[in-house]
mmCIF file of C-alpha atoms and ligand atoms in Angstrom:
data_model
loop_
_atom_site.group_PDB
_atom_site.id
_atom_site.type_symbol
_atom_site.label_atom_id
_atom_site.label_comp_id
_atom_site.label_asym_id
_atom_site.label_seq_id
_atom_site.Cartn_x
_atom_site.Cartn_y
_atom_site.Cartn_z
ATOM 1 C CA MET C 1 -92.734 -44.717 -104.170
ATOM 2 C CA ARG C 2 -91.848 -48.251 -103.272
ATOM 3 C CA THR C 3 -90.812 -47.037 -99.784
ATOM 4 C CA SER C 4 -94.089 -45.252 -99.114
ATOM 5 C CA SER C 5 -96.194 -48.184 -100.334
ATOM 6 C CA SER C 6 -94.266 -50.634 -98.174
ATOM 7 C CA LEU C 7 -94.655 -48.235 -95.255
ATOM 8 C CA PHE C 8 -98.382 -48.164 -95.949
ATOM 9 C CA ALA C 9 -98.445 -51.958 -96.050
ATOM 10 C CA CYS C 10 -96.606 -52.078 -92.738
ATOM 11 C CA VAL C 11 -99.062 -49.693 -91.089
ATOM 12 C CA LEU C 12 -101.986 -51.659 -92.505
ATOM 13 C CA PHE C 13 -100.470 -54.933 -91.274
ATOM 14 C CA ALA C 14 -99.908 -53.497 -87.796
ATOM 15 C CA ALA C 15 -103.435 -52.085 -87.659
ATOM 16 C CA CYS C 16 -104.913 -55.445 -88.607
ATOM 17 C CA HIS C 17 -102.736 -57.425 -86.229
ATOM 18 C CA THR C 18 -102.774 -55.284 -83.083
ATOM 19 C CA THR C 19 -104.816 -57.270 -80.584
ATOM 20 C CA PRO C 20 -107.597 -55.083 -79.273
ATOM 21 C CA PRO C 21 -107.831 -54.795 -75.487
ATOM 22 C CA PRO C 22 -110.217 -57.387 -74.053
ATOM 23 C CA ALA C 23 -113.774 -56.072 -73.960
ATOM 24 C CA LEU C 24 -114.925 -55.001 -70.509
ATOM 25 C CA PRO C 25 -117.448 -57.462 -69.150
ATOM 26 C CA ALA C 26 -121.035 -56.190 -69.212
ATOM 27 C CA TRP C 27 -121.547 -57.662 -65.744
ATOM 28 C CA SER C 28 -119.415 -59.327 -63.073
ATOM 29 C CA ILE C 29 -120.061 -61.159 -59.838
ATOM 30 C CA ALA C 30 -117.981 -62.623 -57.016
ATOM 31 C CA ILE C 31 -119.189 -64.645 -54.044
ATOM 32 C CA HIS C 32 -117.447 -66.003 -50.969
ATOM 33 C CA GLY C 33 -118.261 -68.604 -48.350
ATOM 34 C CA GLY C 34 -115.658 -67.505 -45.848
ATOM 35 C CA ALA C 35 -111.931 -67.584 -45.223
ATOM 36 C CA GLY C 36 -111.907 -70.484 -42.757
ATOM 37 C CA THR C 37 -111.845 -73.487 -45.033
ATOM 38 C CA LEU C 38 -111.501 -77.190 -44.516
ATOM 39 C CA ALA C 39 -107.956 -78.532 -44.618
ATOM 40 C CA LYS C 40 -106.385 -79.072 -48.023
ATOM 41 C CA SER C 41 -105.736 -82.678 -46.997
ATOM 42 C CA ARG C 42 -109.491 -83.429 -46.716
ATOM 43 C CA PRO C 43 -110.856 -85.916 -49.259
ATOM 44 C CA GLN C 44 -111.558 -84.546 -52.722
ATOM 45 C CA ALA C 45 -115.246 -85.514 -52.412
ATOM 46 C CA GLU C 46 -115.620 -83.289 -49.366
ATOM 47 C CA GLN C 47 -113.967 -80.358 -51.117
ATOM 48 C CA GLN C 48 -116.169 -80.983 -54.152
ATOM 49 C CA GLU C 49 -119.296 -80.713 -52.009
ATOM 50 C CA TYR C 50 -118.333 -77.128 -51.091
ATOM 51 C CA LEU C 51 -117.365 -76.291 -54.670
ATOM 52 C CA ASP C 52 -120.722 -77.601 -55.902
ATOM 53 C CA ALA C 53 -122.543 -75.499 -53.311
ATOM 54 C CA LEU C 54 -120.658 -72.399 -54.477
ATOM 55 C CA GLN C 55 -121.264 -73.229 -58.112
ATOM 56 C CA ARG C 56 -125.060 -73.523 -57.709
ATOM 57 C CA VAL C 57 -125.322 -70.081 -56.173
ATOM 58 C CA LEU C 58 -122.832 -68.475 -58.552
ATOM 59 C CA ARG C 59 -124.725 -69.830 -61.540
ATOM 60 C CA ASP C 60 -127.978 -68.401 -60.261
ATOM 61 C CA GLY C 61 -126.357 -64.992 -59.670
ATOM 62 C CA ALA C 62 -124.787 -65.021 -63.142
ATOM 63 C CA GLU C 63 -128.111 -65.877 -64.778
ATOM 64 C CA ARG C 64 -129.831 -63.062 -62.940
ATOM 65 C CA LEU C 65 -127.186 -60.592 -64.118
ATOM 66 C CA ALA C 66 -127.284 -61.861 -67.692
ATOM 67 C CA ARG C 67 -130.993 -61.140 -67.854
ATOM 68 C CA GLY C 68 -130.447 -57.637 -66.516
ATOM 69 C CA ASP C 69 -131.311 -57.798 -62.802
ATOM 70 C CA ALA C 70 -130.052 -54.928 -60.635
ATOM 71 C CA ALA C 71 -126.853 -55.355 -58.595
ATOM 72 C CA LEU C 72 -128.539 -54.976 -55.219
ATOM 73 C CA ASP C 73 -131.278 -57.477 -56.092
ATOM 74 C CA VAL C 74 -128.700 -60.021 -57.213
ATOM 75 C CA CYS C 75 -126.593 -59.564 -54.058
ATOM 76 C CA THR C 76 -129.665 -59.950 -51.835
ATOM 77 C CA ALA C 77 -130.885 -63.066 -53.664
ATOM 78 C CA VAL C 78 -127.448 -64.707 -53.715
ATOM 79 C CA VAL C 79 -126.744 -64.073 -50.027
ATOM 80 C CA SER C 80 -130.274 -65.293 -49.101
ATOM 81 C CA ALA C 81 -129.499 -68.558 -50.925
ATOM 82 C CA LEU C 82 -126.174 -68.856 -49.094
ATOM 83 C CA GLU C 83 -128.018 -68.244 -45.794
ATOM 84 C CA ASP C 84 -130.275 -71.221 -46.602
ATOM 85 C CA ASP C 85 -127.335 -73.554 -47.194
ATOM 86 C CA PRO C 86 -125.967 -75.154 -43.983
ATOM 87 C CA HIS C 87 -122.448 -75.366 -45.448
ATOM 88 C CA TRP C 88 -121.908 -71.711 -44.604
ATOM 89 C CA ASN C 89 -121.686 -69.686 -41.420
ATOM 90 C CA ALA C 90 -124.734 -67.526 -42.164
ATOM 91 C CA GLY C 91 -128.409 -68.233 -41.570
ATOM 92 C CA ARG C 92 -128.825 -72.028 -41.217
ATOM 93 C CA GLY C 93 -125.379 -73.367 -40.383
ATOM 94 C CA ALA C 94 -124.310 -70.251 -38.467
ATOM 95 C CA VAL C 95 -121.776 -70.759 -35.710
ATOM 96 C CA PHE C 96 -122.726 -70.835 -32.011
ATOM 97 C CA ASN C 97 -121.676 -68.123 -29.586
ATOM 98 C CA GLU C 98 -120.231 -69.011 -26.185
ATOM 99 C CA ARG C 99 -123.759 -69.522 -24.813
ATOM 100 C CA GLY C 100 -124.646 -72.047 -27.491
ATOM 101 C CA GLU C 101 -126.915 -69.609 -29.344
ATOM 102 C CA HIS C 102 -126.833 -67.864 -32.706
ATOM 103 C CA GLU C 103 -126.575 -64.105 -33.144
ATOM 104 C CA LEU C 104 -126.550 -63.079 -36.779
ATOM 105 C CA ASP C 105 -125.188 -59.984 -38.528
ATOM 106 C CA ALA C 106 -125.786 -58.823 -42.110
ATOM 107 C CA ALA C 107 -125.463 -55.791 -44.357
ATOM 108 C CA VAL C 108 -126.242 -54.540 -47.861
ATOM 109 C CA MET C 109 -124.942 -51.494 -49.705
ATOM 110 C CA ASP C 110 -125.811 -49.863 -53.008
ATOM 111 C CA GLY C 111 -122.701 -48.286 -54.528
ATOM 112 C CA SER C 112 -124.477 -45.841 -56.813
ATOM 113 C CA THR C 113 -126.427 -44.119 -54.023
ATOM 114 C CA LEU C 114 -124.399 -45.068 -50.912
ATOM 115 C CA ARG C 115 -127.679 -46.264 -49.415
ATOM 116 C CA CYS C 116 -127.064 -49.077 -46.977
ATOM 117 C CA GLY C 117 -128.726 -51.127 -44.274
ATOM 118 C CA ALA C 118 -127.556 -53.588 -41.639
ATOM 119 C CA VAL C 119 -128.670 -55.680 -38.684
ATOM 120 C CA ALA C 120 -126.618 -57.022 -35.789
ATOM 121 C CA GLY C 121 -127.292 -59.717 -33.220
ATOM 122 C CA VAL C 122 -130.600 -60.922 -34.662
ATOM 123 C CA ARG C 123 -131.777 -64.300 -33.394
ATOM 124 C CA THR C 124 -134.999 -65.294 -35.116
ATOM 125 C CA VAL C 125 -134.837 -63.805 -38.602
ATOM 126 C CA GLU C 126 -134.576 -66.492 -41.268
ATOM 127 C CA HIS C 127 -132.825 -64.181 -43.753
ATOM 128 C CA PRO C 128 -130.869 -61.455 -41.964
ATOM 129 C CA VAL C 129 -129.708 -60.005 -45.304
ATOM 130 C CA GLN C 130 -133.310 -59.308 -46.286
ATOM 131 C CA LEU C 131 -133.934 -57.536 -42.992
ATOM 132 C CA ALA C 132 -130.779 -55.459 -43.614
ATOM 133 C CA ARG C 133 -132.235 -54.452 -46.958
ATOM 134 C CA LEU C 134 -135.506 -53.428 -45.274
ATOM 135 C CA VAL C 135 -133.543 -51.286 -42.820
ATOM 136 C CA MET C 136 -132.099 -49.527 -45.854
ATOM 137 C CA GLU C 137 -135.407 -49.150 -47.651
ATOM 138 C CA GLN C 138 -137.934 -48.662 -44.873
ATOM 139 C CA THR C 139 -136.104 -46.663 -42.206
ATOM 140 C CA PRO C 140 -133.978 -43.515 -42.115
ATOM 141 C CA HIS C 141 -131.320 -45.575 -40.286
ATOM 142 C CA VAL C 142 -128.361 -47.703 -41.329
ATOM 143 C CA LEU C 143 -127.917 -50.280 -38.527
ATOM 144 C CA LEU C 144 -130.467 -51.861 -36.180
ATOM 145 C CA MET C 145 -129.401 -54.279 -33.464
ATOM 146 C CA GLY C 146 -130.746 -56.869 -31.031
ATOM 147 C CA ASP C 147 -134.292 -56.442 -29.715
ATOM 148 C CA GLY C 148 -134.914 -53.345 -31.811
ATOM 149 C CA ALA C 149 -134.003 -55.229 -34.969
ATOM 150 C CA GLU C 150 -136.256 -58.136 -33.921
ATOM 151 C CA GLN C 151 -139.139 -55.746 -33.324
ATOM 152 C CA PHE C 152 -138.543 -54.160 -36.721
ATOM 153 C CA ALA C 153 -138.639 -57.675 -38.230
ATOM 154 C CA THR C 154 -142.064 -58.168 -36.636
ATOM 155 C CA ALA C 155 -143.282 -54.856 -38.040
ATOM 156 C CA MET C 156 -142.032 -55.816 -41.498
ATOM 157 C CA GLY C 157 -143.622 -59.281 -41.329
ATOM 158 C CA VAL C 158 -140.443 -61.105 -42.388
ATOM 159 C CA VAL C 159 -140.160 -64.872 -41.875
ATOM 160 C CA ARG C 160 -139.184 -65.787 -38.300
ATOM 161 C CA VAL C 161 -137.748 -69.043 -37.037
ATOM 162 C CA PRO C 162 -136.731 -70.400 -33.637
ATOM 163 C CA ASN C 163 -133.043 -69.851 -32.889
ATOM 164 C CA SER C 164 -132.568 -73.633 -33.125
ATOM 165 C CA HIS C 165 -133.438 -73.422 -36.848
ATOM 166 C CA PHE C 166 -129.824 -72.319 -37.396
ATOM 167 C CA ASP C 167 -128.337 -75.316 -35.482
ATOM 168 C CA THR C 168 -126.152 -77.837 -37.249
ATOM 169 C CA GLU C 169 -124.194 -80.743 -35.816
ATOM 170 C CA HIS C 170 -120.847 -79.658 -37.235
ATOM 171 C CA ARG C 171 -121.143 -76.187 -35.699
ATOM 172 C CA ARG C 172 -122.116 -77.744 -32.336
ATOM 173 C CA ARG C 173 -118.971 -79.896 -32.466
ATOM 174 C CA ALA C 174 -116.929 -76.790 -33.335
ATOM 175 C CA LEU C 175 -118.263 -74.960 -30.279
ATOM 176 C CA ASP C 176 -117.538 -77.939 -28.028
ATOM 177 C CA GLU C 177 -114.010 -78.032 -29.369
ATOM 178 C CA VAL C 178 -113.455 -74.313 -28.881
ATOM 179 C CA LEU C 179 -114.804 -74.376 -25.315
ATOM 180 C CA ARG C 180 -112.683 -77.429 -24.533
ATOM 181 C CA GLU C 181 -109.562 -75.699 -25.896
ATOM 182 C CA ARG C 182 -110.305 -72.631 -23.801
ATOM 183 C CA GLY C 183 -110.842 -74.777 -20.740
ATOM 184 C CA LEU C 184 -107.531 -76.556 -21.302
ATOM 185 C CA ARG C 185 -105.691 -73.282 -21.711
ATOM 186 C CA GLY C 186 -107.522 -71.947 -18.674
ATOM 187 C CA THR C 187 -108.087 -68.736 -20.565
ATOM 188 C CA THR C 188 -110.986 -66.322 -20.292
ATOM 189 C CA GLY C 189 -109.898 -64.580 -23.489
ATOM 190 C CA HIS C 190 -113.052 -64.744 -25.554
ATOM 191 C CA LEU C 191 -111.241 -63.776 -28.687
ATOM 192 C CA ASP C 192 -108.941 -66.724 -28.754
ATOM 193 C CA LEU C 193 -109.579 -68.020 -32.217
ATOM 194 C CA PRO C 194 -110.478 -71.670 -32.619
ATOM 195 C CA SER C 195 -107.318 -73.442 -33.744
ATOM 196 C CA ARG C 196 -108.959 -75.255 -36.674
ATOM 197 C CA PRO C 197 -109.570 -72.846 -39.536
ATOM 198 C CA GLU C 198 -112.822 -74.484 -40.610
ATOM 199 C CA HIS C 199 -114.207 -73.637 -37.160
ATOM 200 C CA ARG C 200 -113.308 -70.003 -37.406
ATOM 201 C CA PHE C 201 -115.006 -68.187 -40.188
ATOM 202 C CA GLY C 202 -117.412 -69.086 -43.025
ATOM 203 C CA THR C 203 -119.207 -65.795 -43.518
ATOM 204 C CA VAL C 204 -120.880 -65.358 -46.909
ATOM 205 C CA GLY C 205 -120.786 -62.391 -49.246
ATOM 206 C CA CYS C 206 -121.497 -61.207 -52.759
ATOM 207 C CA VAL C 207 -120.281 -58.252 -54.835
ATOM 208 C CA VAL C 208 -121.736 -57.322 -58.189
ATOM 209 C CA ARG C 209 -121.408 -54.944 -61.097
ATOM 210 C CA ASP C 210 -124.634 -55.097 -63.100
ATOM 211 C CA ARG C 211 -125.330 -54.340 -66.763
ATOM 212 C CA ALA C 212 -126.198 -50.744 -65.887
ATOM 213 C CA GLY C 213 -122.751 -50.317 -64.302
ATOM 214 C CA HIS C 214 -124.061 -50.173 -60.738
ATOM 215 C CA LEU C 215 -122.120 -51.776 -57.895
ATOM 216 C CA ALA C 216 -123.487 -53.462 -54.775
ATOM 217 C CA ALA C 217 -122.290 -55.620 -51.876
ATOM 218 C CA ALA C 218 -124.000 -57.880 -49.338
ATOM 219 C CA THR C 219 -122.540 -59.891 -46.440
ATOM 220 C CA SER C 220 -124.083 -62.173 -43.811
ATOM 221 C CA THR C 221 -122.561 -64.082 -40.894
ATOM 222 C CA GLY C 222 -122.970 -65.898 -37.612
ATOM 223 C CA GLY C 223 -119.640 -64.364 -36.541
ATOM 224 C CA LEU C 224 -116.904 -66.347 -34.797
ATOM 225 C CA THR C 225 -117.426 -69.704 -33.058
ATOM 226 C CA GLY C 226 -117.622 -69.214 -29.296
ATOM 227 C CA LYS C 227 -117.768 -65.427 -29.614
ATOM 228 C CA ARG C 228 -118.794 -63.489 -26.570
ATOM 229 C CA TRP C 229 -122.542 -62.924 -26.259
ATOM 230 C CA GLY C 230 -123.330 -59.482 -27.727
ATOM 231 C CA ARG C 231 -120.162 -59.342 -29.846
ATOM 232 C CA VAL C 232 -120.650 -57.660 -33.221
ATOM 233 C CA GLY C 233 -118.116 -58.227 -35.996
ATOM 234 C CA ASP C 234 -117.223 -56.336 -39.142
ATOM 235 C CA SER C 235 -119.892 -57.745 -41.474
ATOM 236 C CA PRO C 236 -122.735 -55.363 -40.506
ATOM 237 C CA VAL C 237 -120.420 -52.371 -40.110
ATOM 238 C CA VAL C 238 -120.488 -50.239 -43.218
ATOM 239 C CA GLY C 239 -116.996 -49.672 -44.582
ATOM 240 C CA ALA C 240 -115.434 -52.548 -42.599
ATOM 241 C CA GLY C 241 -116.753 -55.952 -43.739
ATOM 242 C CA ASN C 242 -119.186 -54.664 -46.347
ATOM 243 C CA TYR C 243 -118.907 -51.614 -48.589
ATOM 244 C CA ALA C 244 -119.872 -50.262 -52.019
ATOM 245 C CA ASP C 245 -119.465 -46.898 -53.707
ATOM 246 C CA ALA C 246 -118.851 -45.651 -57.248
ATOM 247 C CA TYR C 247 -115.320 -47.118 -57.279
ATOM 248 C CA CYS C 248 -115.767 -50.629 -55.960
ATOM 249 C CA ALA C 249 -117.843 -53.056 -53.938
ATOM 250 C CA VAL C 250 -116.178 -55.186 -51.239
ATOM 251 C CA SER C 251 -117.206 -58.049 -48.957
ATOM 252 C CA GLY C 252 -114.770 -59.363 -46.358
ATOM 253 C CA THR C 253 -114.337 -62.513 -44.334
ATOM 254 C CA GLY C 254 -112.014 -63.232 -41.457
ATOM 255 C CA THR C 255 -111.238 -61.932 -37.988
ATOM 256 C CA GLY C 256 -113.841 -59.196 -37.748
ATOM 257 C CA GLU C 257 -111.926 -57.175 -35.189
ATOM 258 C CA GLN C 258 -109.071 -56.736 -37.671
ATOM 259 C CA PHE C 259 -111.438 -55.728 -40.456
ATOM 260 C CA LEU C 260 -113.022 -53.177 -38.112
ATOM 261 C CA ARG C 261 -109.652 -51.724 -37.032
ATOM 262 C CA HIS C 262 -108.516 -51.274 -40.592
ATOM 263 C CA VAL C 263 -111.916 -50.308 -42.039
ATOM 264 C CA VAL C 264 -111.098 -52.731 -44.808
ATOM 265 C CA GLY C 265 -113.849 -52.067 -47.372
ATOM 266 C CA ARG C 266 -113.596 -48.297 -47.284
ATOM 267 C CA THR C 267 -109.800 -48.394 -47.222
ATOM 268 C CA ILE C 268 -109.756 -50.350 -50.481
ATOM 269 C CA ALA C 269 -112.137 -47.821 -52.060
ATOM 270 C CA ALA C 270 -110.133 -44.852 -50.706
ATOM 271 C CA ARG C 271 -106.894 -46.221 -52.162
ATOM 272 C CA MET C 272 -108.609 -46.207 -55.551
ATOM 273 C CA GLN C 273 -110.342 -42.857 -55.096
ATOM 274 C CA PHE C 274 -107.501 -40.803 -53.614
ATOM 275 C CA GLY C 275 -104.439 -42.890 -54.453
ATOM 276 C CA GLY C 276 -105.324 -43.736 -58.035
ATOM 277 C CA GLN C 277 -104.724 -47.435 -57.423
ATOM 278 C CA THR C 278 -106.341 -50.159 -59.459
ATOM 279 C CA LEU C 279 -108.675 -52.576 -57.711
ATOM 280 C CA ALA C 280 -105.975 -55.261 -57.762
ATOM 281 C CA GLN C 281 -103.375 -52.925 -56.219
ATOM 282 C CA ALA C 282 -105.728 -51.669 -53.513
ATOM 283 C CA VAL C 283 -106.893 -55.169 -52.571
ATOM 284 C CA ASP C 284 -103.336 -56.558 -52.469
ATOM 285 C CA ALA C 285 -102.133 -53.674 -50.303
ATOM 286 C CA VAL C 286 -104.886 -54.150 -47.737
ATOM 287 C CA VAL C 287 -104.934 -57.960 -47.674
ATOM 288 C CA PHE C 288 -101.162 -58.512 -47.701
ATOM 289 C CA ASP C 289 -99.679 -55.339 -46.151
ATOM 290 C CA THR C 290 -102.325 -53.935 -43.812
ATOM 291 C CA LEU C 291 -103.915 -57.112 -42.466
ATOM 292 C CA GLN C 292 -101.928 -59.799 -40.646
ATOM 293 C CA PRO C 293 -101.324 -63.290 -42.033
ATOM 294 C CA ASP C 294 -104.361 -65.499 -41.412
ATOM 295 C CA ASP C 295 -106.738 -62.566 -40.836
ATOM 296 C CA GLY C 296 -108.853 -63.547 -43.870
ATOM 297 C CA GLY C 297 -109.657 -62.080 -47.264
ATOM 298 C CA VAL C 298 -112.001 -60.110 -49.500
ATOM 299 C CA ILE C 299 -113.875 -60.312 -52.755
ATOM 300 C CA ALA C 300 -114.235 -57.068 -54.709
ATOM 301 C CA VAL C 301 -115.381 -55.653 -58.044
ATOM 302 C CA ASP C 302 -114.691 -52.255 -59.611
ATOM 303 C CA ARG C 303 -116.817 -50.093 -61.880
ATOM 304 C CA ASP C 304 -115.259 -51.613 -65.006
ATOM 305 C CA GLY C 305 -116.245 -55.069 -63.824
ATOM 306 C CA ASN C 306 -112.737 -56.197 -62.816
ATOM 307 C CA LEU C 307 -112.895 -58.791 -60.061
ATOM 308 C CA ALA C 308 -110.514 -59.533 -57.181
ATOM 309 C CA ALA C 309 -110.542 -62.345 -54.616
ATOM 310 C CA LYS C 310 -107.511 -62.296 -52.299
ATOM 311 C CA PHE C 311 -106.833 -63.846 -48.901
ATOM 312 C CA ASN C 312 -103.953 -64.261 -46.488
ATOM 313 C CA SER C 313 -105.450 -67.371 -44.869
ATOM 314 C CA ALA C 314 -104.915 -70.937 -46.058
ATOM 315 C CA GLY C 315 -107.971 -70.708 -48.287
ATOM 316 C CA MET C 316 -111.181 -68.853 -49.019
ATOM 317 C CA TYR C 317 -114.304 -70.395 -50.536
ATOM 318 C CA ARG C 318 -115.000 -68.204 -53.554
ATOM 319 C CA GLY C 319 -116.536 -67.983 -56.992
ATOM 320 C CA LEU C 320 -116.096 -65.484 -59.820
ATOM 321 C CA ALA C 321 -118.094 -65.033 -63.014
ATOM 322 C CA ASP C 322 -118.554 -62.394 -65.699
ATOM 323 C CA ALA C 323 -120.242 -61.700 -69.004
ATOM 324 C CA ASN C 324 -117.062 -62.629 -70.905
ATOM 325 C CA GLY C 325 -117.521 -66.272 -69.990
ATOM 326 C CA ARG C 326 -115.410 -66.428 -66.849
ATOM 327 C CA PHE C 327 -116.894 -68.902 -64.352
ATOM 328 C CA LEU C 328 -114.779 -70.436 -61.617
ATOM 329 C CA VAL C 329 -115.057 -71.683 -58.057
ATOM 330 C CA ARG C 330 -112.048 -72.287 -55.819
ATOM 331 C CA ILE C 331 -111.061 -72.992 -52.219
ATOM 332 C CA PHE C 332 -107.275 -72.711 -52.153
ATOM 333 C CA GLU C 333 -104.705 -70.750 -54.203
ATOM 334 C CA ASP C 334 -105.102 -71.298 -57.939
HETATM 335 N N1 LIG Z 401 -115.822 -61.584 -40.277
HETATM 336 C C1 LIG Z 401 -116.747 -62.390 -39.523
HETATM 337 C C2 LIG Z 401 -116.826 -61.850 -38.128
HETATM 338 O O1 LIG Z 401 -115.812 -61.549 -37.559
HETATM 339 C C3 LIG Z 401 -116.361 -63.826 -39.475
HETATM 340 C C4 LIG Z 401 -116.142 -64.469 -40.820
HETATM 341 O O2 LIG Z 401 -115.707 -63.829 -41.755
HETATM 342 O O3 LIG Z 401 -116.416 -65.646 -40.950
HETATM 343 O O4 LIG Z 401 -117.913 -61.788 -37.595
#
């Protein structure tokens, strides 16, 4: 009798003291401001300026999700805000191509329907991500480019700006530096990456799992400093730099050509779908085994709201938040 009552007490004790698994977050969001960051040795105040910029946008995205906004709406709003902020290589603040002009790429994707839209090489659209969304919603197509995309922008009545609206002094200096380096090397190789990481990337992106469990991704970029005129990177290519389905949503940043070759977004999702990998495993495999060191990184979220932000470059501007109270912004490794 004593044995069975002490056994009962043991079971009761164990039941009361087993820590329950952490509750899945009702919503989750990750943002990035690109893999090419300023040097770690830069003054703290300068780093803080970028962290503050990330924090403002992340907070807005988190508030939208907390009040129940849909994943795609949150991604579009967050990336539009990042396009307005000259810190980032998207919209105002976009890098210059080799001709000293801006050609912008953007994409959105809704994971629950696989509906997606993208634009490439637009020059006068204030918010390329919003035009990408209109491609998704108002046309039977997925990707519009160049003059056709501009004409579609006119038909849709979206806000237009002169190409010089996207100019910033620091991007002009970056182009000068890249062209000077190329001149010194005497190379015509347009894909020589600028040697300073902060001159390379800076694309923006957002991935979200909303309260309804839907996933979405959005990405916007000016591409690579000094890129060849007409070059299109991975960001507007569905499955490469931007992707969402029922398993995960992914936004990438880095050397677009590498992300295109390895179809990064879709490969992460396929590892989960067909290989049974977790989000963390799939992201690690692609970022650290498939891509080359210094190619860049990704942010991603899965259908349970787990977040991942991994990079093989020196840093990646990023922010993560969820309904369980997580809220962090970072540039370098934790
Ligand atoms: N992936 C972008 C591109 O190649 C660049 C970036 O991430 O900053 O166009």
